Amino acid sequence: MKPVGNLSSASASLVLQEVTAGYAAVSAPSAAPAAELREVDLHVAAGEIVCVLGPNGAGKTTLVRVASGLLVPWSGEVRLLGEPLAARSRAEVARVLAVVEQMQDIAGNFTVRDVVAMGRAPHQGGWMRATSEDDGIVDDAIARCDLLKLASRPARALSGGEQKRVAVARALAQEPKVLLLDEPGAFLDVRHQLDLYELLATEVKERGMACLVVMHDLNVAAQFADRVVLMKAGRVVAAGGVAEVMTWKTLKETFDADLYCGVNDLTGARFFLPMRGRRDAST
Ligand SMILES: Nc1ncnc2c1ncn2[C@@H]1O[C@H](COP(=O)(O)OP(=O)(O)OP(=O)(O)O)[C@@H](O)[C@H]1O
Ligand SMILES: [Mg+2]
């Protein structure tokens, strides 16, 4: 594991320091539960996109839950904008941190616009009255996520990819300083996936947002990540720049799969192709 406890990490917008976390044992309640995150160190600074990659069950969603305060760590600390997350109220957290969850159910018969407008709630006080500024922010988020034509449709009646874009628009309407996204591109077609990451890159640079994205698409990560974190079995196994971390060897160790690693002549970006029948190829 790479040490990340340096000065730049200490002042980052989001810091996880030696975080160990898990869930209560479900199948055998009397047994001691297993940790799903083990001594995880990670930071995301203002103005950067950190991509978290790793196999199914590695603990990526658990990491997002801990970073957002939904799951309290057993040990270690989460710091949000320089303060312990545990010391902030849920309302305070919602004003600065937004989450696009891996599975997000839209309850009720809300329109797309209603759902996106919910992103303004943390800024509206007890009466939740929308100002013209709120309306402008909501309209802007809807336009940026290519939802103009869907704005008055019931959100529940949209396709999987369209619903993902609604969730992203709501998170952007929240105007967070820290944005956590758990596989936001999972159901998106190739154009909307590119649009989404271009949008995130713009938001991150223009607003100085700190963005942590969990994803499975290595090619997208290689093009948009300022830094990459590889996780396996609840641990961070590598963290750093794309060229440093996304090598054939580290990816094979992390995913137990052989990938052809190339460089795109047009852009200079790395790309990865899964190779059939080479799982047990010698290293
Ligand atoms: N609510 C829960 N209760 C008990 N165990 C859970 C719960 N959620 C996840 N786990 C377990 O924690 C481990 C890590 O799960 P997690 O959802 O964090 O993985 P992930 O890296 O996000 O995987 P994926 O790529 O499939 O989304 C898994 O072994 C999973 O079974
Ligand atoms: Mg997950």
Coordinates of C-alpha atoms and ligand atoms in Angstrom, one line a residue:
M1 CA 0.0 0.0 0.0
K2 CA 1.2 3.5 -0.8
P3 CA 1.5 5.9 2.1
V4 CA -0.7 8.9 1.5
G5 CA -0.3 10.6 4.8
N6 CA 1.6 13.6 3.4
L7 CA 0.8 17.3 3.7
S8 CA -1.3 17.6 0.5
S9 CA -3.5 14.7 1.7
A10 CA -4.0 16.3 5.1
S11 CA -5.5 19.4 3.6
A12 CA -7.6 17.6 1.0
S13 CA -11.4 18.1 0.8
L14 CA -12.0 14.5 1.6
V15 CA -9.6 12.4 3.7
L16 CA -10.0 8.8 4.8
Q17 CA -7.4 7.8 7.3
E18 CA -6.8 4.2 8.3
V19 CA -10.5 3.5 7.9
T20 CA -11.7 0.0 8.8
A21 CA -15.4 -0.7 8.4
G22 CA -18.0 -3.4 7.8
Y23 CA -21.6 -4.5 8.3
A24 CA -23.2 -6.5 11.1
A25 CA -23.1 -10.2 10.3
V26 CA -26.3 -11.1 8.4
S27 CA -26.3 -14.9 8.0
A28 CA -24.8 -15.6 11.5
P29 CA -25.7 -12.7 13.7
S30 CA -23.7 -14.1 16.7
A31 CA -20.5 -14.3 14.6
A32 CA -18.0 -11.4 14.6
P33 CA -18.6 -9.5 11.3
A34 CA -15.8 -9.3 8.8
A35 CA -14.3 -5.9 7.9
E36 CA -15.1 -5.0 4.3
L37 CA -12.7 -2.0 4.4
R38 CA -9.3 -2.5 5.9
E39 CA -7.1 0.4 7.0
V40 CA -8.0 2.5 3.9
D41 CA -6.1 5.7 3.4
L42 CA -7.4 7.9 0.6
H43 CA -7.8 11.6 -0.2
V44 CA -9.4 13.7 -2.8
A45 CA -8.3 17.3 -3.2
A46 CA -10.3 20.2 -4.6
G47 CA -10.1 20.3 -8.3
E48 CA -9.3 16.6 -8.9
I49 CA -11.1 13.5 -10.1
V50 CA -10.0 10.3 -8.3
C51 CA -11.2 7.1 -9.8
V52 CA -11.7 4.0 -7.7
L53 CA -11.4 0.7 -9.5
G54 CA -11.5 -2.9 -8.3
P55 CA -13.3 -6.2 -8.7
N56 CA -16.9 -6.9 -7.5
G57 CA -17.0 -7.0 -3.8
A58 CA -13.7 -5.1 -3.3
G59 CA -15.4 -2.6 -1.0
K60 CA -15.9 0.3 -3.4
T61 CA -19.6 1.0 -2.5
T62 CA -18.7 0.5 1.2
L63 CA -16.0 3.1 0.8
V64 CA -18.6 5.6 -0.7
R65 CA -21.0 4.8 2.2
V66 CA -18.3 5.5 4.8
A67 CA -17.1 8.7 2.9
S68 CA -20.6 10.0 2.9
G69 CA -21.4 9.3 6.5
L70 CA -24.0 6.6 5.8
L71 CA -21.8 3.9 7.4
V72 CA -19.8 4.7 10.5
P73 CA -16.3 3.3 10.5
W74 CA -15.2 0.9 13.2
S75 CA -11.9 2.7 13.4
G76 CA -10.0 5.4 11.6
E77 CA -11.4 8.8 10.6
V78 CA -13.1 10.5 7.7
R79 CA -12.4 14.2 7.3
L80 CA -14.6 16.5 5.2
L81 CA -13.3 19.9 4.4
G82 CA -10.8 19.7 7.2
E83 CA -13.2 18.6 9.9
P84 CA -14.1 15.1 11.2
L85 CA -17.2 14.0 9.3
A86 CA -18.6 12.6 12.6
A87 CA -18.7 16.1 14.1
R88 CA -21.0 17.5 11.3
S89 CA -24.8 17.2 11.3
R90 CA -26.5 15.4 8.3
A91 CA -27.8 18.8 7.2
E92 CA -24.3 20.4 7.2
V93 CA -22.9 17.4 5.3
A94 CA -25.7 17.7 2.6
R95 CA -24.8 21.3 2.0
V96 CA -21.2 20.4 0.9
L97 CA -21.3 16.7 -0.1
A98 CA -23.5 15.0 -2.8
V99 CA -23.7 11.3 -3.6
V100 CA -24.8 9.5 -6.7
E101 CA -25.4 6.0 -5.4
Q102 CA -24.9 2.7 -7.3
M103 CA -28.5 1.8 -6.9
Q104 CA -30.9 4.7 -6.4
D105 CA -34.6 4.1 -6.3
I106 CA -36.8 7.1 -7.3
A107 CA -39.9 6.9 -5.1
G108 CA -43.2 8.6 -5.8
N109 CA -44.5 10.2 -9.0
F110 CA -42.0 13.0 -9.2
T111 CA -41.1 14.5 -12.5
V112 CA -37.5 14.7 -13.6
R113 CA -37.5 18.4 -12.7
D114 CA -38.9 17.7 -9.2
V115 CA -36.2 15.2 -8.6
V116 CA -33.4 17.5 -9.7
A117 CA -34.9 20.3 -7.7
M118 CA -34.6 18.1 -4.5
G119 CA -30.9 18.8 -4.8
R120 CA -31.5 22.3 -3.7
A121 CA -33.3 21.2 -0.4
P122 CA -30.2 21.4 1.8
H123 CA -29.8 25.0 0.9
Q124 CA -33.4 26.1 1.4
G125 CA -33.9 26.0 5.1
G126 CA -37.0 24.6 6.8
W127 CA -39.6 25.9 4.4
M128 CA -37.9 24.6 1.3
R129 CA -39.0 27.6 -0.8
A130 CA -37.3 27.7 -4.2
T131 CA -35.8 31.1 -5.1
S132 CA -35.2 32.2 -8.7
E133 CA -31.6 31.4 -8.1
D134 CA -32.5 27.8 -7.1
D135 CA -34.7 27.6 -10.3
G136 CA -31.8 28.7 -12.4
I137 CA -29.4 26.2 -10.9
V138 CA -31.9 23.4 -11.4
D139 CA -32.5 24.4 -15.1
D140 CA -28.7 24.5 -15.6
A141 CA -28.2 21.0 -14.1
I142 CA -31.1 19.7 -16.3
A143 CA -29.5 21.2 -19.4
R144 CA -26.0 20.0 -18.6
C145 CA -27.2 16.5 -18.2
D146 CA -29.1 16.5 -21.5
L147 CA -32.5 16.2 -19.7
L148 CA -34.4 19.1 -21.3
K149 CA -36.7 16.9 -23.3
L150 CA -37.4 14.7 -20.3
A151 CA -37.9 17.4 -17.6
S152 CA -41.7 17.0 -17.2
R153 CA -41.7 13.2 -17.5
P154 CA -42.2 11.0 -14.4
A155 CA -38.7 10.1 -13.3
R156 CA -39.7 6.5 -12.5
A157 CA -40.8 5.9 -16.0
L158 CA -37.3 6.6 -17.5
S159 CA -34.7 4.1 -18.8
G160 CA -31.8 3.0 -16.5
G161 CA -29.4 5.4 -18.2
E162 CA -31.8 8.3 -18.2
Q163 CA -32.4 7.8 -14.4
K164 CA -28.6 7.8 -13.9
R165 CA -28.4 11.2 -15.6
V166 CA -31.3 12.5 -13.4
A167 CA -29.3 11.4 -10.3
V168 CA -26.2 13.2 -11.5
A169 CA -28.2 16.3 -12.3
R170 CA -29.7 16.3 -8.8
A171 CA -26.2 15.9 -7.3
L172 CA -24.9 18.8 -9.4
A173 CA -27.9 21.0 -8.4
Q174 CA -26.7 20.5 -4.8
E175 CA -23.6 22.4 -5.8
P176 CA -21.4 20.2 -3.6
K177 CA -17.8 20.8 -2.8
V178 CA -17.3 17.0 -2.7
L179 CA -19.1 14.7 -5.1
L180 CA -19.1 11.0 -4.7
L181 CA -20.4 8.9 -7.7
D182 CA -20.8 5.1 -7.6
E183 CA -20.7 3.7 -11.1
P184 CA -22.5 6.7 -12.7
G185 CA -21.7 5.5 -16.2
A186 CA -23.0 2.0 -15.7
F187 CA -26.1 2.2 -17.8
L188 CA -25.1 5.0 -20.1
D189 CA -24.6 4.7 -23.8
V190 CA -21.1 5.7 -25.1
R191 CA -22.0 9.3 -26.0
H192 CA -23.7 10.0 -22.7
Q193 CA -20.9 8.4 -20.8
L194 CA -18.3 10.7 -22.5
D195 CA -20.7 13.6 -22.0
L196 CA -21.0 12.8 -18.3
Y197 CA -17.2 12.6 -17.7
E198 CA -16.5 15.8 -19.7
L199 CA -19.2 17.5 -17.5
L200 CA -17.6 16.2 -14.3
A201 CA -14.1 17.3 -15.6
T202 CA -15.5 20.8 -16.3
E203 CA -17.3 21.0 -12.9
V204 CA -14.2 19.9 -11.1
K205 CA -11.9 22.4 -12.8
E206 CA -14.4 25.4 -12.9
R207 CA -15.8 25.0 -9.4
G208 CA -12.9 23.3 -7.7
M209 CA -15.0 20.4 -6.7
A210 CA -13.4 17.3 -5.3
C211 CA -14.7 14.2 -7.2
L212 CA -14.4 10.6 -6.3
V213 CA -15.8 8.2 -8.9
V214 CA -16.2 4.4 -8.5
M215 CA -16.2 2.8 -11.9
H216 CA -15.4 -0.4 -13.8
D217 CA -14.5 1.2 -17.2
L218 CA -10.6 1.2 -17.2
N219 CA -10.6 3.1 -20.5
V220 CA -12.7 5.9 -19.2
A221 CA -10.7 6.1 -16.0
A222 CA -7.4 6.3 -17.9
Q223 CA -8.7 9.4 -19.8
F224 CA -10.4 11.3 -17.0
A225 CA -8.7 10.4 -13.7
D226 CA -6.2 12.8 -12.1
R227 CA -5.4 9.9 -9.8
V228 CA -6.4 6.3 -9.6
V229 CA -7.0 4.1 -6.5
L230 CA -7.1 0.3 -7.0
M231 CA -8.9 -1.7 -4.4
K232 CA -9.0 -5.4 -3.7
A233 CA -10.5 -7.3 -0.8
G234 CA -11.2 -4.1 1.2
R235 CA -7.7 -2.7 0.8
V236 CA -6.1 0.0 -1.3
V237 CA -3.5 -2.0 -3.3
A238 CA -2.2 0.9 -5.4
A239 CA -2.8 4.6 -5.7
G240 CA -1.3 7.3 -8.0
G241 CA -1.3 8.6 -11.5
V242 CA -2.7 6.6 -14.4
A243 CA 0.8 5.8 -15.9
E244 CA 2.1 4.7 -12.5
V245 CA -0.9 2.6 -11.4
M246 CA -2.7 1.3 -14.5
T247 CA 0.0 -1.1 -15.7
W248 CA -0.6 -4.6 -17.0
K249 CA 1.0 -6.1 -13.8
T250 CA -1.0 -4.1 -11.2
L251 CA -4.2 -4.6 -13.1
K252 CA -3.6 -8.3 -13.4
E253 CA -2.9 -8.5 -9.7
T254 CA -6.0 -6.6 -8.9
F255 CA -8.5 -8.1 -11.2
D256 CA -6.9 -11.5 -11.9
A257 CA -7.4 -10.9 -15.6
D258 CA -5.0 -10.4 -18.5
L259 CA -5.4 -7.1 -20.3
Y260 CA -3.6 -5.9 -23.4
C261 CA -2.4 -2.4 -22.4
G262 CA -1.9 -0.1 -25.4
V263 CA -1.5 3.6 -26.1
N264 CA -3.9 5.5 -28.3
D265 CA -1.8 7.1 -31.1
L266 CA -4.3 9.9 -31.5
T267 CA -4.6 11.0 -27.8
G268 CA -1.7 9.4 -26.0
A269 CA -4.2 7.8 -23.5
R270 CA -3.7 4.3 -22.4
F271 CA -6.2 1.7 -23.4
F272 CA -7.0 -1.8 -22.2
L273 CA -8.4 -4.8 -23.9
P274 CA -9.4 -7.9 -22.1
M275 CA -7.7 -11.0 -23.6
R276 CA -9.6 -14.2 -23.9
G277 CA -8.1 -17.4 -22.7
R278 CA -5.1 -15.8 -21.0
R279 CA -6.2 -15.9 -17.3
D280 CA -3.5 -18.3 -16.3
A281 CA -0.8 -16.9 -18.6
S282 CA 2.6 -16.8 -16.8
T283 CA 3.7 -13.3 -15.7
Ligands
LIG1 N1 -25.6 -4.1 3.4 C1 -24.6 -5.1 3.5 N2 -24.6 -6.0 4.5 C2 -23.7 -6.9 4.6 N3 -22.7 -7.1 3.7 C3 -22.6 -6.2 2.7 C4 -23.6 -5.2 2.5 N4 -23.2 -4.4 1.4 C5 -22.1 -5.0 0.9 N5 -21.7 -6.1 1.7 C6 -20.5 -6.9 1.5 O1 -19.4 -6.1 1.5 C7 -18.5 -6.5 0.5 C8 -18.1 -5.3 -0.3 O2 -19.3 -4.9 -1.0 P1 -19.3 -3.6 -1.9 O3 -20.7 -3.3 -2.2 O4 -18.6 -2.5 -1.1 O5 -18.4 -4.0 -3.1 P2 -18.2 -3.2 -4.5 O6 -16.6 -3.1 -4.6 O7 -18.9 -2.0 -4.5 O8 -18.6 -4.2 -5.6 P3 -19.4 -4.0 -7.0 O9 -18.3 -3.7 -8.0 O10 -20.1 -5.3 -7.3 O11 -20.4 -2.9 -6.9 C9 -19.1 -7.6 -0.2 O12 -18.6 -8.8 0.2 C10 -20.6 -7.5 0.1 O13 -21.2 -8.8 0.1
MG2 MG -20.5 -1.3 -5.7

